[in-house]
């Protein structure tokens, strides 16, 4: 597998630290709102990477964090008159729902910043002891110039940065380039006790700490959106490597932006769609497919036209798979053994599988991998029929399912519930509610939701619709 490494700015052959294992950390969301589809890009991309590496036989230890203490969370909690924890817990729950809808696998560990404060204090203490950090009036700063290699990831020169006018010069700092590791408590904000007084951590320290705690001081891959290269990842390297004296991460992977009208989609610009909004208009896997249809290092411009195109392309795959299932399930085919022609076609299908793998091996070129899937769809559509042998159709079907599955695309569609079945379940739910068995009632509602049926309780009774 060749991976483009932001650190070396080259595609490099991936060699894990420990054979057969991958230690991977992906920076997660700040949980103060529903995520937008730009935030979904790294989640989907690095999930596809993980799935492919698992398919290759690696054991992937995948850690991603929740930033659950931050100015934006605090601001929202003040606006709503609730605690910061209430805000973050609510959006962690919503984030998980979005990830499930997009078929993003649950991380091996998913730590929250607020539960790792002790580790952060320890790392800050060790940085102070080693002369890489200092305290001023309850604030601890990282002494950026103490880390000689600062700038090695973003290829920025510290002197140029310092000359840049956009960096605010704070009175307290010894140097304008120094960044905050710990800040003192402000009234009404969440805070923790520390050797420097009550306060809360800066943003960068959490990832250094969680990565070391759950994966060790040296990891294989660190990933996130390209906006994180500077300063976040640059600062993480400075913290982690100064603390451990070891190389923090061997490969740095960054996805390009999801844009809208060629501008980065972002909360602050207001030019965003939430995953929730889009999933009300399209089946969630259309959004996943849309993201995978482009190479992760190319900017991707979001538009309704492209989503429609993604929907149509995905439908072509699903229709083909559905047709193969129809042939297989209806006893239309006989076990007659493969014909010579079918054997040749199987070789063609295997070659397409190889082509797919070669694309994935080339820095996760999911767009080309999907092109290979389409060639296989074409092969299936032209050659699988009621006259084919069962062995042949099964082979093509399983290959198609596998190639989609590696990308996290569910090509096998659950059978749709019939109207009568839905109504029966709704009746059962009403009966459960009457008996005050709310757990059962909720279970039935969730079961229906999973099959794409949305219930609406109205004064006139229960109404339902298909998603
Ligand atoms: P945030 O919650 O802003 O820290 O973002 C969570 C993740 O989404 C990070 O990896 C960001 O780099 C990534 N991200 C944010 N906006 C975009 C965008 N428009 N396109 C692609 N990735 C993004
Ligand atoms: Zn991070």
GROMACS .gro file of N, CA, C and O and ligand atoms in nm, residues 25-28 65 67 203-204 206-208 222-223 228 232-233 236, ligand 2:
model
   69
   25UNK      N    1  -0.466   0.713   1.456
   25UNK     CA    2  -0.541   0.813   1.532
   25UNK      C    3  -0.600   0.915   1.434
   25UNK      O    4  -0.529   0.969   1.349
   26UNK      N    5  -0.729   0.939   1.446
   26UNK     CA    6  -0.796   1.036   1.358
   26UNK      C    7  -0.861   1.144   1.445
   26UNK      O    8  -0.938   1.112   1.536
   27UNK      N    9  -0.826   1.270   1.418
   27UNK     CA   10  -0.883   1.378   1.500
   27UNK      C   11  -1.034   1.385   1.478
   27UNK      O   12  -1.082   1.387   1.366
   28UNK      N   13  -1.105   1.389   1.588
   28UNK     CA   14  -1.252   1.385   1.580
   28UNK      C   15  -1.314   1.522   1.594
   28UNK      O   16  -1.245   1.624   1.598
   65UNK      N   17  -1.113   1.096   1.876
   65UNK     CA   18  -1.154   1.163   2.001
   65UNK      C   19  -1.280   1.247   1.983
   65UNK      O   20  -1.319   1.279   1.871
   67UNK      N   21  -1.374   1.619   2.104
   67UNK     CA   22  -1.334   1.742   2.173
   67UNK      C   23  -1.459   1.793   2.242
   67UNK      O   24  -1.548   1.849   2.177
  203UNK      N   25  -0.639   2.325   2.314
  203UNK     CA   26  -0.697   2.222   2.228
  203UNK      C   27  -0.598   2.113   2.190
  203UNK      O   28  -0.628   1.993   2.192
  204UNK      N   29  -0.473   2.152   2.155
  204UNK     CA   30  -0.381   2.056   2.093
  204UNK      C   31  -0.338   1.942   2.183
  204UNK      O   32  -0.313   1.832   2.137
  206UNK      N   33  -0.485   1.755   2.392
  206UNK     CA   34  -0.569   1.635   2.410
  206UNK      C   35  -0.530   1.522   2.313
  206UNK      O   36  -0.525   1.406   2.353
  207UNK      N   37  -0.500   1.557   2.188
  207UNK     CA   38  -0.472   1.451   2.091
  207UNK      C   39  -0.337   1.384   2.120
  207UNK      O   40  -0.323   1.263   2.107
  208UNK      N   41  -0.238   1.464   2.162
  208UNK     CA   42  -0.108   1.406   2.198
  208UNK      C   43  -0.126   1.306   2.312
  208UNK      O   44  -0.069   1.197   2.310
  222UNK      N   45  -0.145   0.913   1.160
  222UNK     CA   46  -0.227   1.017   1.222
  222UNK      C   47  -0.299   1.087   1.108
  222UNK      O   48  -0.238   1.119   1.006
  223UNK      N   49  -0.429   1.110   1.125
  223UNK     CA   50  -0.506   1.160   1.011
  223UNK      C   51  -0.608   1.265   1.051
  223UNK      O   52  -0.643   1.279   1.168
  228UNK      N   53  -0.618   2.084   0.953
  228UNK     CA   54  -0.555   2.052   1.082
  228UNK      C   55  -0.402   2.049   1.074
  228UNK      O   56  -0.336   2.045   1.177
  232UNK      N   57  -0.277   2.269   1.430
  232UNK     CA   58  -0.307   2.159   1.522
  232UNK      C   59  -0.205   2.045   1.517
  232UNK      O   60  -0.146   2.008   1.619
  233UNK      N   61  -0.184   1.988   1.399
  233UNK     CA   62  -0.095   1.872   1.393
  233UNK      C   63   0.052   1.910   1.415
  233UNK      O   64   0.129   1.833   1.472
  236UNK      N   65   0.079   1.926   1.779
  236UNK     CA   66   0.077   1.791   1.838
  236UNK      C   67   0.216   1.727   1.829
  236UNK      O   68   0.263   1.666   1.924
  469LIG    ZN1   69  -0.630   1.631   1.700
   0.00000   0.00000   0.00000
